[in-house]
XYZ file of N, CA, C and O in Angstrom:
688
model
N -85.352 -11.516 15.832
C -85.089 -12.095 14.768
C -83.361 -13.216 15.266
O -82.916 -12.452 15.930
N -83.245 -14.040 14.502
C -82.846 -15.228 14.828
C -82.084 -15.797 13.926
O -82.515 -15.269 12.769
N -80.818 -15.455 14.184
C -79.937 -16.242 12.980
C -79.632 -17.501 12.639
O -79.975 -18.016 13.538
N -79.718 -17.818 11.601
C -79.835 -18.692 11.137
C -78.177 -20.049 11.636
O -77.128 -18.971 11.465
N -78.286 -21.146 11.663
C -77.255 -21.748 12.447
C -75.931 -21.614 11.130
O -74.930 -21.479 11.613
N -76.293 -22.084 9.973
C -75.374 -21.567 9.016
C -75.080 -20.488 8.729
O -73.770 -20.090 8.986
N -75.648 -19.012 9.101
C -74.918 -17.605 9.062
C -73.820 -17.663 9.963
O -72.758 -17.193 10.173
N -74.293 -18.078 11.258
C -73.607 -18.159 12.217
C -72.233 -18.529 12.220
O -71.273 -18.335 12.564
N -72.116 -20.082 11.908
C -71.135 -20.722 11.256
C -70.477 -19.658 10.221
O -69.116 -19.722 10.491
N -71.145 -19.170 9.170
C -70.318 -18.494 8.388
C -69.631 -17.654 9.163
O -68.499 -16.922 8.678
N -70.419 -16.893 9.673
C -69.889 -15.452 10.452
C -68.693 -16.081 11.312
O -67.434 -15.259 11.333
N -68.832 -17.051 12.169
C -67.975 -16.925 12.956
C -66.597 -17.737 12.288
O -65.515 -17.249 12.676
N -66.334 -18.526 10.812
C -65.610 -18.692 10.078
C -64.639 -17.523 9.616
O -63.520 -17.248 9.371
N -65.758 -16.211 9.349
C -65.292 -15.003 8.683
C -64.295 -14.407 9.783
O -63.362 -14.301 9.606
N -64.802 -14.498 10.754
C -63.884 -13.966 12.015
C -62.479 -14.675 12.095
O -61.796 -14.290 12.673
N -62.905 -16.100 12.176
C -61.551 -16.876 12.469
C -60.378 -17.119 11.521
O -59.355 -16.746 11.762
N -60.987 -16.308 10.334
C -60.197 -16.236 9.182
C -59.710 -14.715 9.057
O -58.184 -14.320 8.766
N -60.492 -13.938 9.754
C -59.941 -12.184 9.632
C -58.966 -12.242 10.869
O -57.993 -10.839 10.606
N -59.129 -12.768 12.018
C -57.889 -12.688 13.032
C -56.404 -12.997 12.777
O -55.617 -12.023 13.110
N -56.396 -14.490 12.361
C -55.041 -14.768 11.532
C -54.572 -13.439 10.617
O -53.191 -13.379 10.607
N -55.464 -13.062 9.699
C -54.897 -12.233 8.685
C -54.709 -11.012 9.115
O -53.313 -10.607 8.870
N -55.555 -10.735 9.864
C -54.817 -9.132 10.916
C -53.495 -9.629 11.272
O -52.516 -8.392 11.302
N -53.492 -10.697 12.367
C -52.148 -10.762 12.752
C -50.737 -10.798 11.486
O -49.594 -10.515 12.063
N -51.235 -11.659 10.789
C -50.174 -11.735 9.695
C -49.559 -10.752 8.839
O -48.512 -10.208 8.673
N -50.723 -9.839 8.689
C -50.547 -7.944 8.164
C -49.830 -7.703 9.081
O -48.740 -7.041 9.273
N -49.721 -7.369 10.210
C -49.373 -6.643 11.656
C -47.518 -7.527 11.494
O -47.174 -6.775 11.429
N -47.623 -8.697 11.533
C -46.097 -9.151 11.650
C -45.452 -8.756 10.453
O -44.001 -8.163 10.418
N -46.013 -8.589 8.963
C -45.578 -8.255 7.954
C -45.005 -7.046 7.787
O -43.908 -6.465 7.406
N -45.779 -6.167 8.480
C -45.593 -4.965 8.332
C -43.862 -4.380 9.478
O -43.515 -3.927 8.974
N -44.176 -5.190 10.530
C -43.553 -5.508 11.505
C -41.564 -5.472 10.700
O -40.510 -5.207 10.764
N -41.862 -6.709 10.072
C -40.995 -7.521 8.983
C -40.038 -6.441 8.137
O -38.747 -6.329 8.203
N -41.118 -5.580 7.501
C -40.764 -4.422 6.575
C -40.166 -3.438 7.496
O -38.892 -3.154 6.897
N -40.410 -2.964 8.408
C -39.773 -2.118 9.178
C -38.571 -2.482 9.973
O -37.223 -1.344 9.579
N -37.826 -3.804 10.256
C -37.137 -4.255 10.908
C -36.302 -4.250 9.539
O -35.071 -3.928 9.506
N -36.290 -4.455 8.414
C -35.850 -4.622 7.267
C -35.251 -3.147 6.705
O -33.938 -3.037 6.287
N -36.023 -2.329 6.676
C -35.842 -0.911 6.607
C -34.825 -0.357 7.736
O -33.963 0.287 7.361
N -34.864 -0.686 8.937
C -33.645 -0.419 9.912
C -32.329 -1.087 9.542
O -31.474 -0.384 9.728
N -32.804 -2.338 9.203
C -31.406 -2.874 8.899
C -31.012 -2.453 7.666
O -29.517 -2.668 7.468
N -31.362 -1.791 6.971
C -30.899 -1.179 5.479
C -30.050 0.189 5.985
O -29.261 0.512 5.901
N -30.877 0.762 6.835
C -30.076 2.519 7.711
C -28.826 1.761 8.018
O -27.709 2.364 8.178
N -28.771 0.773 8.870
C -27.550 0.441 9.381
C -26.721 -0.009 9.224
O -25.344 -0.071 9.218
N -26.735 -0.575 8.037
C -25.912 -1.246 7.047
C -25.160 0.210 6.391
O -23.963 0.249 5.858
N -25.971 1.013 5.798
C -25.753 2.195 5.686
C -24.625 3.181 6.764
O -23.545 3.461 6.093
N -25.405 3.170 7.952
C -24.629 3.631 8.635
C -22.652 2.846 9.011
O -21.831 3.428 8.709
N -23.472 1.704 8.787
C -21.840 0.729 9.190
C -20.467 1.031 7.885
O -19.549 1.410 7.990
N -21.030 1.037 6.742
C -20.504 1.619 5.650
C -19.960 3.061 5.932
O -18.358 3.454 5.230
N -20.727 3.941 6.443
C -20.257 4.837 6.313
C -19.061 5.210 7.518
O -18.291 6.052 7.843
N -19.545 4.334 8.828
C -18.278 4.398 9.882
C -17.272 3.979 9.369
O -15.857 4.365 9.857
N -17.199 2.349 8.772
C -15.843 2.006 7.860
C -14.785 3.186 6.937
O -13.750 3.048 7.256
N -15.444 3.761 6.003
C -15.299 4.698 5.711
C -14.179 5.986 6.699
O -13.724 6.503 6.235
N -15.505 6.147 7.164
C -14.908 7.293 8.048
C -13.440 6.935 9.125
O -12.598 7.565 9.288
N -13.546 5.374 9.589
C -12.490 4.828 10.113
C -11.190 4.766 9.382
O -9.892 5.049 9.634
N -11.538 4.342 7.789
C -10.373 4.346 7.012
C -9.648 5.651 6.771
O -8.525 6.010 6.762
N -10.153 6.380 6.854
C -10.347 8.121 6.687
C -9.366 8.409 7.457
O -8.113 9.445 7.331
N -9.710 8.279 8.824
C -8.994 8.860 9.768
C -7.688 7.915 10.028
O -6.582 8.486 10.130
N -7.580 6.571 9.791
C -6.459 5.922 9.518
C -5.370 6.616 8.776
O -4.289 6.627 8.860
N -5.916 6.563 7.454
C -5.219 6.976 6.250
C -4.821 8.953 6.595
O -3.014 9.082 6.675
N -5.297 9.711 7.536
C -4.838 10.913 7.516
C -4.190 10.562 9.221
O -2.692 11.202 9.208
N -3.942 9.838 9.962
C -3.213 9.620 11.224
C -1.580 8.826 10.551
O -0.593 9.453 10.910
N -2.032 8.151 9.697
C -0.648 7.710 8.680
C -0.004 9.350 8.485
O 1.436 9.136 8.312
N -0.454 9.932 7.278
C 0.013 10.585 6.637
C 0.392 11.906 7.705
O 1.584 12.353 7.310
N -0.409 12.174 8.631
C 0.219 12.694 10.025
C 2.001 12.546 10.447
O 2.668 12.956 10.876
N 1.600 11.220 10.943
C 3.010 10.751 10.895
C 4.133 10.813 10.110
O 5.434 11.003 10.873
N 3.637 10.702 8.945
C 4.862 10.480 8.074
C 5.711 11.768 8.045
O 6.564 12.165 7.700
N 4.870 12.928 7.763
C 5.051 14.698 8.151
C 5.805 14.545 9.165
O 6.657 15.057 8.897
N 5.455 14.357 10.109
C 6.099 14.218 11.873
C 7.609 13.470 11.513
O 8.774 14.301 11.720
N 7.586 12.767 10.938
C 8.804 11.745 10.647
C 9.722 12.549 10.012
O 11.121 12.703 10.230
N 9.184 12.965 8.933
C 10.177 13.318 7.646
C 10.948 15.019 8.394
O 11.861 14.955 8.240
N 9.957 16.183 8.829
C 10.262 16.894 9.631
C 11.326 16.603 10.874
O 11.994 17.947 10.956
N 10.471 15.820 11.291
C 12.189 15.515 12.901
C 13.469 15.172 12.375
O 14.251 15.452 12.695
N 13.150 14.087 11.524
C 14.482 14.000 10.359
C 15.272 14.953 9.711
O 16.549 14.768 10.192
N 14.952 15.916 9.405
C 15.179 17.084 8.987
C 15.610 18.012 9.672
O 17.160 18.819 9.458
N 15.049 17.743 10.778
C 15.358 18.870 12.119
C 16.738 18.295 12.480
O 17.275 19.045 13.216
N 16.624 16.982 12.861
C 17.834 16.494 13.674
C 18.965 16.472 12.656
O 20.153 16.961 13.055
N 18.993 16.428 11.348
C 19.777 16.555 10.497
C 20.572 17.866 10.137
O 21.781 18.283 10.418
N 19.480 18.889 10.404
C 20.211 20.674 10.775
C 20.660 20.457 11.738
O 21.897 21.097 12.008
N 20.277 19.876 13.241
C 20.938 20.240 14.226
C 22.200 19.198 13.985
O 23.535 20.157 15.116
N 22.521 18.389 13.585
C 23.353 17.772 13.918
C 24.782 18.576 13.114
O 25.779 18.700 13.212
N 24.117 18.804 11.538
C 24.993 20.012 11.029
C 25.179 21.111 11.902
O 26.749 21.190 12.129
N 24.344 21.485 12.526
C 25.070 22.809 13.384
C 26.016 22.451 14.334
O 26.737 23.341 14.756
N 25.458 21.194 14.920
C 26.885 20.820 16.120
C 28.100 20.258 15.404
O 28.699 20.552 16.027
N 27.961 19.947 14.470
C 29.428 19.552 13.564
C 30.068 21.320 13.459
O 31.595 21.040 13.913
N 29.473 21.905 12.655
C 29.905 23.340 13.076
C 30.485 24.264 14.249
O 31.320 24.415 14.240
N 30.029 23.768 15.126
C 30.023 24.285 16.542
C 31.488 23.476 16.903
O 31.986 24.583 17.510
N 31.460 22.703 16.954
C 32.583 22.058 17.432
C 33.634 22.423 16.669
O 34.856 22.320 17.446
N 33.809 22.207 14.984
C 34.991 22.868 14.199
C 34.949 23.899 14.697
O 36.518 24.360 14.742
N 33.913 24.699 14.889
C 34.572 26.715 15.302
C 34.934 26.740 16.855
O 36.554 27.082 16.661
N 34.867 25.390 17.484
C 35.061 25.680 19.095
C 36.779 24.968 19.017
O 37.503 25.379 19.928
N 37.033 23.803 18.018
C 37.872 23.120 18.326
C 39.481 23.921 17.304
O 40.248 23.488 17.449
N 38.950 24.789 16.679
C 39.735 25.549 15.730
C 40.126 24.877 14.335
O 40.792 25.692 13.731
N 39.622 23.859 14.066
C 39.487 23.240 12.700
C 38.375 23.852 12.004
O 38.848 23.919 10.393
N 37.949 24.786 12.207
C 36.885 25.817 11.120
C 37.045 27.057 11.645
O 37.199 27.522 12.828
N 36.445 27.959 10.561
C 36.254 29.480 11.083
C 35.215 29.857 10.527
O 34.700 29.571 9.991
N 34.793 30.779 11.697
C 33.458 31.627 11.626
C 33.592 32.462 11.010
O 33.700 33.905 11.670
N 33.584 32.886 9.508
C 33.785 34.164 8.965
C 32.545 35.130 8.665
O 30.995 34.589 8.547
N 32.799 36.399 9.223
C 31.504 37.382 8.633
C 31.953 38.445 7.303
O 32.856 39.015 7.221
N 30.699 38.191 6.381
C 30.811 39.374 5.739
C 30.689 40.610 6.050
O 29.394 41.096 6.649
N 31.754 41.467 5.691
C 31.547 42.873 6.035
C 32.809 43.793 5.519
O 33.348 42.960 4.650
N 32.343 44.897 5.262
C 33.012 45.948 4.243
C 33.368 46.894 5.566
O 32.873 47.410 6.092
N 34.054 47.341 4.854
C 34.794 48.784 5.724
C 34.906 50.133 4.742
O 35.914 50.130 3.774
N 34.155 50.769 4.872
C 33.881 51.719 3.690
C 34.956 52.736 3.634
O 35.066 53.137 4.510
N 35.693 53.160 2.307
C 36.772 53.933 2.169
C 36.573 55.360 2.731
O 37.038 56.025 3.190
N 35.262 55.654 2.227
C 35.256 56.933 3.054
C 34.206 57.069 4.459
O 33.575 57.868 4.583
N 35.276 56.804 5.259
C 34.266 56.622 6.477
C 34.848 57.781 7.299
O 35.133 59.485 7.207
N 34.925 57.790 8.556
C 35.353 58.746 9.754
C 36.522 59.122 9.579
O 36.661 60.413 10.133
N 37.361 58.304 8.959
C 38.619 58.710 9.460
C 39.355 58.995 8.031
O 39.247 58.482 6.692
N 39.889 59.419 7.907
C 40.146 60.827 6.615
C 42.045 59.928 6.092
O 42.431 59.787 6.980
N 42.049 59.124 4.811
C 42.913 58.952 4.245
C 44.429 60.120 4.820
O 45.082 59.614 4.056
N 43.795 61.448 4.655
C 45.080 62.612 4.620
C 45.413 62.801 5.620
O 46.187 63.823 5.863
N 44.859 62.079 6.805
C 45.727 62.714 7.825
C 46.897 62.151 8.338
O 47.353 62.574 9.341
N 47.798 61.093 7.389
C 48.987 60.917 7.775
C 49.076 59.708 9.000
O 50.111 59.463 9.135
N 48.194 59.113 9.300
C 47.932 58.352 10.388
C 48.708 56.916 9.598
O 48.577 56.543 8.761
N 49.248 56.325 10.623
C 49.518 54.896 9.840
C 48.399 54.141 9.886
O 47.539 54.278 10.255
N 48.471 53.479 8.814
C 47.222 52.256 8.004
C 47.739 51.017 8.461
O 48.479 50.669 8.269
N 46.522 50.230 8.953
C 47.129 48.777 8.759
C 46.869 47.882 7.633
O 45.668 48.513 7.140
N 47.470 47.177 7.276
C 47.357 46.775 5.763
C 46.030 45.728 6.465
O 45.703 45.599 7.590
N 45.546 44.613 5.441
C 44.693 44.212 5.403
C 44.743 42.715 6.026
O 45.308 42.363 5.615
N 43.794 42.688 7.563
C 44.202 41.434 8.303
C 43.889 40.651 7.820
O 43.640 39.442 8.618
N 42.575 40.520 6.260
C 42.253 39.671 6.251
C 40.291 39.587 6.412
O 39.820 40.327 6.715
N 40.044 38.375 6.861
C 38.388 38.357 6.799
C 37.872 38.759 8.173
O 38.767 38.151 9.300
N 36.769 39.315 8.363
C 36.068 39.781 9.724
C 35.938 38.362 10.209
O 34.990 37.498 9.547
N 36.030 38.472 11.408
C 35.435 36.787 12.418
C 34.736 37.229 13.292
O 35.095 38.235 14.175
N 33.519 36.325 13.825
C 32.879 36.764 15.025
C 34.202 36.907 16.161
O 34.920 35.663 16.434
N 33.733 37.221 17.344
C 34.211 37.167 18.425
C 34.022 36.164 19.148
O 32.867 35.402 19.015
N 34.680 35.350 19.968
C 34.375 34.358 20.608
C 33.092 33.831 21.697
O 32.511 32.824 21.131
N 32.767 35.128 22.312
C 31.693 34.867 22.880
C 30.225 35.163 21.807
O 29.084 34.639 22.147
N 30.564 35.774 20.663
C 29.286 35.752 19.900
C 29.059 34.395 18.924
O 27.864 34.407 18.356
N 29.918 33.722 18.951
C 29.945 32.258 17.961
C 29.006 31.742 18.776
O 27.930 31.230 17.947
N 28.854 31.413 19.834
C 27.606 30.586 20.414
C 26.423 31.375 20.093
O 25.576 30.420 20.388
N 26.208 32.683 20.190
C 25.039 32.891 20.137
C 24.725 32.578 18.554
O 23.363 32.456 17.965
N 25.540 33.002 17.560
C 25.474 32.772 16.346
C 24.974 31.005 16.324
O 23.904 30.765 15.543
N 25.433 30.269 16.836
C 25.020 28.719 16.782
C 23.347 28.139 17.062
O 22.818 27.607 17.075
N 23.364 28.644 18.167
C 21.930 29.384 18.919
C 20.814 29.740 18.171
O 19.784 29.089 17.965
N 21.268 30.797 17.459
C 20.483 31.209 16.736
C 19.889 30.294 15.225
O 18.858 30.305 14.593
N 21.356 29.837 14.652
C 20.976 28.671 13.743
C 20.157 27.688 14.198
O 19.444 27.003 13.568
N 20.664 26.938 15.209
C 19.320 25.755 16.124
C 18.076 26.467 16.075
O 16.925 25.378 15.425
N 17.690 27.601 16.502
C 16.123 28.197 16.733
C 15.723 28.076 15.239
O 14.756 28.236 14.841
N 16.625 29.114 14.623
C 16.180 28.893 12.971
C 15.767 27.961 12.275
O 14.740 27.436 11.762
N 16.342 26.719 12.451
C 16.251 25.414 12.036
C 15.029 24.945 12.909
O 14.176 24.417 12.134
N 14.570 24.534 14.026
C 13.189 24.780 14.399
C 11.968 25.450 14.262
O 11.313 24.699 13.588
N 12.552 26.715 14.278
C 10.979 27.365 13.272
C 10.792 26.829 12.259
O 9.528 26.993 11.996
N 12.073 26.848 11.351
C 11.373 26.215 9.659
C 10.931 25.191 9.741
O 9.757 25.088 9.118
N 11.294 23.845 10.759
C 10.966 22.860 10.570
C 9.122 22.739 11.463
O 8.251 22.022 10.777
N 8.902 23.810 12.087
C 7.744 23.858 12.729
C 6.670 24.193 11.488
O 5.497 23.960 11.612
N 7.183 25.670 10.743
C 6.328 25.985 9.825
C 6.162 25.323 9.039
O 4.883 25.014 8.341
N 6.886 24.287 8.231
C 6.979 23.504 7.388
C 5.944 22.486 7.918
O 5.322 22.045 6.887
N 6.219 21.982 8.683
C 5.242 20.593 9.187
C 4.144 21.165 9.413
O 2.771 20.553 8.780
N 3.797 22.194 10.040
C 2.174 22.671 9.925
C 1.671 23.172 8.557
O 0.496 22.924 8.025
N 2.603 24.187 7.900
C 1.699 23.571 6.276
C 1.644 22.532 5.362
O 0.940 22.404 5.157
N 2.361 21.204 6.015
C 1.883 20.228 5.181
C 0.733 19.507 6.237
O 0.050 19.145 5.444
N 0.698 19.652 7.187
C -0.290 19.166 7.771
C -1.346 19.848 7.256
O -2.373 18.923 7.204
N -1.301 20.983 7.349
C -2.676 21.963 6.588
C -3.016 21.486 5.536
O -4.134 21.356 4.963
N -2.062 21.449 4.734
C -2.515 21.055 3.067
C -2.803 19.343 2.842
O -3.843 19.620 2.059
N -2.317 18.793 3.522
C -2.424 17.395 3.121
C -3.299 16.564 3.990
O -3.965 15.965 3.933
N -3.419 17.102 5.374
C -4.120 16.443 6.249
C -5.496 16.853 6.540
O -6.655 16.600 6.410
N -5.514 18.360 6.898
C -6.575 19.201 7.403
C -7.571 19.631 5.874
O -8.367 19.393 6.181
N -7.172 19.544 4.974
C -7.859 19.511 3.398
C -8.693 18.224 3.378
O -9.692 19.066 2.965
N -8.382 17.446 3.495
C -9.015 15.914 3.733
C -9.966 15.505 4.487
O -10.870 14.339 4.455
N -9.954 16.627 5.475
C -10.813 15.974 6.776
C -12.151 15.738 6.096
O -13.074 16.345 5.334
N -12.710 14.380 6.978
C -14.383 14.422 6.451
C -15.117 15.022 7.199
O -16.241 15.398 6.675
N -14.952 16.027 7.786
C -15.622 17.130 8.412
C -16.012 18.028 7.567
O -16.667 18.676 7.288
N -15.168 18.349 6.747
C -15.009 19.383 5.260
C -15.914 18.676 4.076
O -16.536 19.402 3.210
N -16.070 17.397 3.907
C -16.865 16.927 2.764
C -18.532 16.313 3.779
O -18.516 16.734 4.670
N -19.218 15.780 2.555
C -20.508 15.510 3.333
C -20.574 14.376 4.261
O -19.273 13.515 4.564
N -21.655 14.045 4.818
C -21.928 13.305 5.997
C -21.933 12.035 5.597
O -23.356 11.720 5.207
N -20.896 11.334 6.290
C -21.290 9.929 5.100
C -22.051 9.100 6.524
O -22.285 7.614 6.379
N -22.428 9.863 7.264
C -23.201 9.212 8.784
C -24.831 9.604 8.736
O -24.718 10.708 9.799
N -25.645 9.501 7.228
C -26.904 10.287 7.717
C -27.589 10.060 9.181
O -28.366 10.614 9.328
N -27.470 9.085 9.640
C -28.702 8.519 10.815
C -27.966 8.853 12.025
O -28.417 8.096 12.945
N -26.665 9.346 12.158
C -25.889 9.557 13.645
C -26.854 10.932 14.335
O -26.643 10.672 15.796
N -27.513 11.673 13.517
C -28.154 12.637 14.443
C -29.046 12.021 14.811
O -30.183 13.173 15.363
N -29.929 11.232 14.392
C -31.262 10.757 14.776
C -31.416 10.223 16.138
O -30.525 9.645 16.925
């Protein structure tokens, strides 16, 4: 059985038309895949920019907390040093709130001579230094605790790790 030249030419033209059509369809599919990848990457870029912005805000907030607490600690230590110098050079005094109970071990009827009220009780000279050291340590501990509380409340609560993942394609 022979094929007429007209049918052969028609068959050849059909094949010649289908091959470019196949490549065109394949090229359109590749373009669609590339556009989808581009949309995914744009979404990821937006997520990364948001994460960078949030991280920058958190760092700025952390630095503000640190500066504020460092200033408060410096002020407390400066005041403590001023008090220490005043007590040391005698322009200030360090008083202790103390009471002597009237019904103590000493009997009021024993007939022993009594000392008149000598004024307020005061720390001994060697105990004064310890008092000011304790004040310094108390100020430091307080500022550390306050700073950590502020950091936990203001910075850690807004951590991007606690919210939804802004980078959905990161694990792909």
